[in-house]
């Protein structure tokens, strides 16, 4: 897999999950949050949509920039705290449902793609 393909697939994760949050925030709240934390007030829908817009923005930027090996490595390292977030808010404070753990699945996917992209970019830069 080329570095560019890995980068595009990382962007796809952001665009898919971010787009869902941006365009259907009530659905995200209903499916991703446990009942004890499920609040469909305007401010919560607005907050989820804002979160989605940030993710879509990053996804679009990932489509139009060119990452090098360092970019992939930094991205992989910066992803690591999100695994703690997923653990904490699923197991310790049960906010996220199993569907809410799509965030975890997205993070694992992006971490693997970042490693693949890093390796591919290193090879491309050495050539």
PDB file of C-alpha atoms in Angstrom:
ATOM      1  CA  UNK A   1       0.000   0.000   0.000  1.00  0.00           C
ATOM      2  CA  UNK A   2       1.328   3.448  -0.845  1.00  0.00           C
ATOM      3  CA  UNK A   3       1.671   6.229   1.693  1.00  0.00           C
ATOM      4  CA  UNK A   4      -0.927   8.242  -0.219  1.00  0.00           C
ATOM      5  CA  UNK A   5      -3.459   5.383  -0.045  1.00  0.00           C
ATOM      6  CA  UNK A   6      -2.904   5.033   3.702  1.00  0.00           C
ATOM      7  CA  UNK A   7      -3.399   8.777   4.083  1.00  0.00           C
ATOM      8  CA  UNK A   8      -6.635   8.688   2.062  1.00  0.00           C
ATOM      9  CA  UNK A   9      -7.956   5.809   4.164  1.00  0.00           C
ATOM     10  CA  UNK A  10      -7.172   7.758   7.357  1.00  0.00           C
ATOM     11  CA  UNK A  11      -9.098  10.662   5.845  1.00  0.00           C
ATOM     12  CA  UNK A  12     -12.005   8.318   5.098  1.00  0.00           C
ATOM     13  CA  UNK A  13     -12.305   7.369   8.782  1.00  0.00           C
ATOM     14  CA  UNK A  14     -12.542  11.048   9.714  1.00  0.00           C
ATOM     15  CA  UNK A  15     -14.982  11.818   6.905  1.00  0.00           C
ATOM     16  CA  UNK A  16     -17.285   8.881   7.643  1.00  0.00           C
ATOM     17  CA  UNK A  17     -17.463   9.182  11.433  1.00  0.00           C
ATOM     18  CA  UNK A  18     -17.211  12.978  11.372  1.00  0.00           C
ATOM     19  CA  UNK A  19     -19.862  13.215   8.676  1.00  0.00           C
ATOM     20  CA  UNK A  20     -22.180  11.053  10.741  1.00  0.00           C
ATOM     21  CA  UNK A  21     -21.668  13.361  13.738  1.00  0.00           C
ATOM     22  CA  UNK A  22     -22.058  16.510  11.641  1.00  0.00           C
ATOM     23  CA  UNK A  23     -25.144  15.535   9.675  1.00  0.00           C
ATOM     24  CA  UNK A  24     -26.943  13.215  12.124  1.00  0.00           C
ATOM     25  CA  UNK A  25     -25.927  14.247  15.651  1.00  0.00           C
ATOM     26  CA  UNK A  26     -29.168  12.967  17.189  1.00  0.00           C
ATOM     27  CA  UNK A  27     -28.443   9.545  15.705  1.00  0.00           C
ATOM     28  CA  UNK A  28     -24.946   9.565  17.205  1.00  0.00           C
ATOM     29  CA  UNK A  29     -26.365  10.463  20.612  1.00  0.00           C
ATOM     30  CA  UNK A  30     -29.048   7.774  20.372  1.00  0.00           C
ATOM     31  CA  UNK A  31     -26.731   4.998  19.210  1.00  0.00           C
ATOM     32  CA  UNK A  32     -23.356   5.856  20.709  1.00  0.00           C
ATOM     33  CA  UNK A  33     -24.208   7.002  24.249  1.00  0.00           C
ATOM     34  CA  UNK A  34     -25.569   4.885  27.057  1.00  0.00           C
ATOM     35  CA  UNK A  35     -29.010   5.809  28.322  1.00  0.00           C
ATOM     36  CA  UNK A  36     -27.665   7.414  31.501  1.00  0.00           C
ATOM     37  CA  UNK A  37     -25.719   9.936  29.377  1.00  0.00           C
ATOM     38  CA  UNK A  38     -28.116  10.283  26.472  1.00  0.00           C
ATOM     39  CA  UNK A  39     -29.396  13.850  26.245  1.00  0.00           C
ATOM     40  CA  UNK A  40     -30.845  15.073  22.971  1.00  0.00           C
ATOM     41  CA  UNK A  41     -31.066  18.733  23.939  1.00  0.00           C
ATOM     42  CA  UNK A  42     -30.122  21.316  21.343  1.00  0.00           C
ATOM     43  CA  UNK A  43     -26.777  22.061  22.980  1.00  0.00           C
ATOM     44  CA  UNK A  44     -25.760  18.389  22.932  1.00  0.00           C
ATOM     45  CA  UNK A  45     -26.766  17.952  19.282  1.00  0.00           C
ATOM     46  CA  UNK A  46     -24.891  21.176  18.513  1.00  0.00           C
ATOM     47  CA  UNK A  47     -21.789  19.953  20.364  1.00  0.00           C
ATOM     48  CA  UNK A  48     -21.778  16.616  18.541  1.00  0.00           C
ATOM     49  CA  UNK A  49     -22.224  18.427  15.210  1.00  0.00           C
ATOM     50  CA  UNK A  50     -19.294  20.722  16.081  1.00  0.00           C
ATOM     51  CA  UNK A  51     -17.179  17.674  16.888  1.00  0.00           C
ATOM     52  CA  UNK A  52     -18.195  16.224  13.523  1.00  0.00           C
ATOM     53  CA  UNK A  53     -17.335  19.402  11.655  1.00  0.00           C
ATOM     54  CA  UNK A  54     -13.828  19.360  13.168  1.00  0.00           C
ATOM     55  CA  UNK A  55     -13.385  15.729  12.101  1.00  0.00           C
ATOM     56  CA  UNK A  56     -14.621  16.482   8.572  1.00  0.00           C
ATOM     57  CA  UNK A  57     -12.262  19.457   8.380  1.00  0.00           C
ATOM     58  CA  UNK A  58      -9.308  17.265   9.331  1.00  0.00           C
ATOM     59  CA  UNK A  59     -10.439  14.560   6.904  1.00  0.00           C
ATOM     60  CA  UNK A  60     -10.559  17.086   4.069  1.00  0.00           C
ATOM     61  CA  UNK A  61      -7.123  18.426   4.993  1.00  0.00           C
ATOM     62  CA  UNK A  62      -5.787  14.863   4.965  1.00  0.00           C
ATOM     63  CA  UNK A  63      -7.061  14.568   1.395  1.00  0.00           C
ATOM     64  CA  UNK A  64      -5.383  17.719   0.076  1.00  0.00           C
ATOM     65  CA  UNK A  65      -2.000  17.647   1.818  1.00  0.00           C
ATOM     66  CA  UNK A  66       0.907  15.284   1.305  1.00  0.00           C
ATOM     67  CA  UNK A  67       2.161  13.495   4.390  1.00  0.00           C
ATOM     68  CA  UNK A  68       5.736  12.359   4.745  1.00  0.00           C
ATOM     69  CA  UNK A  69       7.118   9.691   7.082  1.00  0.00           C
ATOM     70  CA  UNK A  70       7.341  12.183   9.943  1.00  0.00           C
ATOM     71  CA  UNK A  71       3.690  13.172   9.477  1.00  0.00           C
ATOM     72  CA  UNK A  72       2.565   9.566   9.796  1.00  0.00           C
ATOM     73  CA  UNK A  73       4.770   9.001  12.857  1.00  0.00           C
ATOM     74  CA  UNK A  74       3.510  12.121  14.633  1.00  0.00           C
ATOM     75  CA  UNK A  75      -0.083  11.231  13.814  1.00  0.00           C
ATOM     76  CA  UNK A  76       0.397   7.714  15.236  1.00  0.00           C
ATOM     77  CA  UNK A  77       1.841   9.065  18.486  1.00  0.00           C
ATOM     78  CA  UNK A  78      -0.912  11.675  18.807  1.00  0.00           C
ATOM     79  CA  UNK A  79      -3.549   8.949  18.439  1.00  0.00           C
ATOM     80  CA  UNK A  80      -2.381   7.079  21.531  1.00  0.00           C
ATOM     81  CA  UNK A  81      -4.206   9.189  24.170  1.00  0.00           C
ATOM     82  CA  UNK A  82      -7.488   8.507  22.379  1.00  0.00           C
ATOM     83  CA  UNK A  83      -7.197   4.841  23.326  1.00  0.00           C
ATOM     84  CA  UNK A  84      -7.184   5.928  26.964  1.00  0.00           C
ATOM     85  CA  UNK A  85     -10.267   8.036  26.279  1.00  0.00           C
ATOM     86  CA  UNK A  86     -12.051   5.065  24.701  1.00  0.00           C
ATOM     87  CA  UNK A  87     -11.149   2.784  27.598  1.00  0.00           C
ATOM     88  CA  UNK A  88     -12.144   5.301  30.262  1.00  0.00           C
ATOM     89  CA  UNK A  89     -15.492   6.246  28.744  1.00  0.00           C
ATOM     90  CA  UNK A  90     -16.519   2.695  27.916  1.00  0.00           C
ATOM     91  CA  UNK A  91     -15.265   0.686  30.904  1.00  0.00           C
ATOM     92  CA  UNK A  92     -14.704   3.100  33.805  1.00  0.00           C
ATOM     93  CA  UNK A  93     -17.431   5.679  33.145  1.00  0.00           C
ATOM     94  CA  UNK A  94     -19.835   3.879  30.809  1.00  0.00           C
ATOM     95  CA  UNK A  95     -20.720   6.699  28.441  1.00  0.00           C
ATOM     96  CA  UNK A  96     -20.046   4.921  25.140  1.00  0.00           C
ATOM     97  CA  UNK A  97     -22.144   2.000  23.944  1.00  0.00           C
ATOM     98  CA  UNK A  98     -20.734  -0.773  21.788  1.00  0.00           C
ATOM     99  CA  UNK A  99     -21.675   1.340  18.768  1.00  0.00           C
ATOM    100  CA  UNK A 100     -19.940   4.286  20.418  1.00  0.00           C
ATOM    101  CA  UNK A 101     -16.825   2.154  20.383  1.00  0.00           C
ATOM    102  CA  UNK A 102     -16.749   2.640  16.610  1.00  0.00           C
ATOM    103  CA  UNK A 103     -14.470   5.473  17.682  1.00  0.00           C
ATOM    104  CA  UNK A 104     -12.073   2.852  19.088  1.00  0.00           C
ATOM    105  CA  UNK A 105     -12.319   0.821  15.875  1.00  0.00           C
ATOM    106  CA  UNK A 106     -11.574   3.958  13.867  1.00  0.00           C
ATOM    107  CA  UNK A 107      -8.580   4.723  16.069  1.00  0.00           C
ATOM    108  CA  UNK A 108      -7.184   1.192  15.661  1.00  0.00           C
ATOM    109  CA  UNK A 109      -7.699   1.414  11.899  1.00  0.00           C
ATOM    110  CA  UNK A 110      -5.965   4.782  11.728  1.00  0.00           C
ATOM    111  CA  UNK A 111      -3.066   3.623  13.915  1.00  0.00           C
ATOM    112  CA  UNK A 112      -2.455   0.628  11.650  1.00  0.00           C
ATOM    113  CA  UNK A 113      -2.725   2.860   8.576  1.00  0.00           C
ATOM    114  CA  UNK A 114      -0.327   5.376  10.136  1.00  0.00           C
ATOM    115  CA  UNK A 115       2.253   2.638  10.657  1.00  0.00           C
ATOM    116  CA  UNK A 116       1.730   1.324   7.121  1.00  0.00           C
ATOM    117  CA  UNK A 117       1.901   4.878   5.755  1.00  0.00           C
ATOM    118  CA  UNK A 118       5.053   5.612   7.747  1.00  0.00           C
ATOM    119  CA  UNK A 119       6.787   2.547   6.349  1.00  0.00           C
ATOM    120  CA  UNK A 120       5.665   3.302   2.803  1.00  0.00           C
ATOM    121  CA  UNK A 121       6.659   6.974   3.067  1.00  0.00           C
ATOM    122  CA  UNK A 122      10.106   6.019   4.418  1.00  0.00           C
ATOM    123  CA  UNK A 123      10.590   3.705   1.444  1.00  0.00           C
ATOM    124  CA  UNK A 124       9.348   6.354  -0.997  1.00  0.00           C
ATOM    125  CA  UNK A 125      11.598   9.016   0.546  1.00  0.00           C
ATOM    126  CA  UNK A 126      14.625   6.704   0.359  1.00  0.00           C
ATOM    127  CA  UNK A 127      14.043   5.921  -3.310  1.00  0.00           C
TER     128      UNK A 127
END
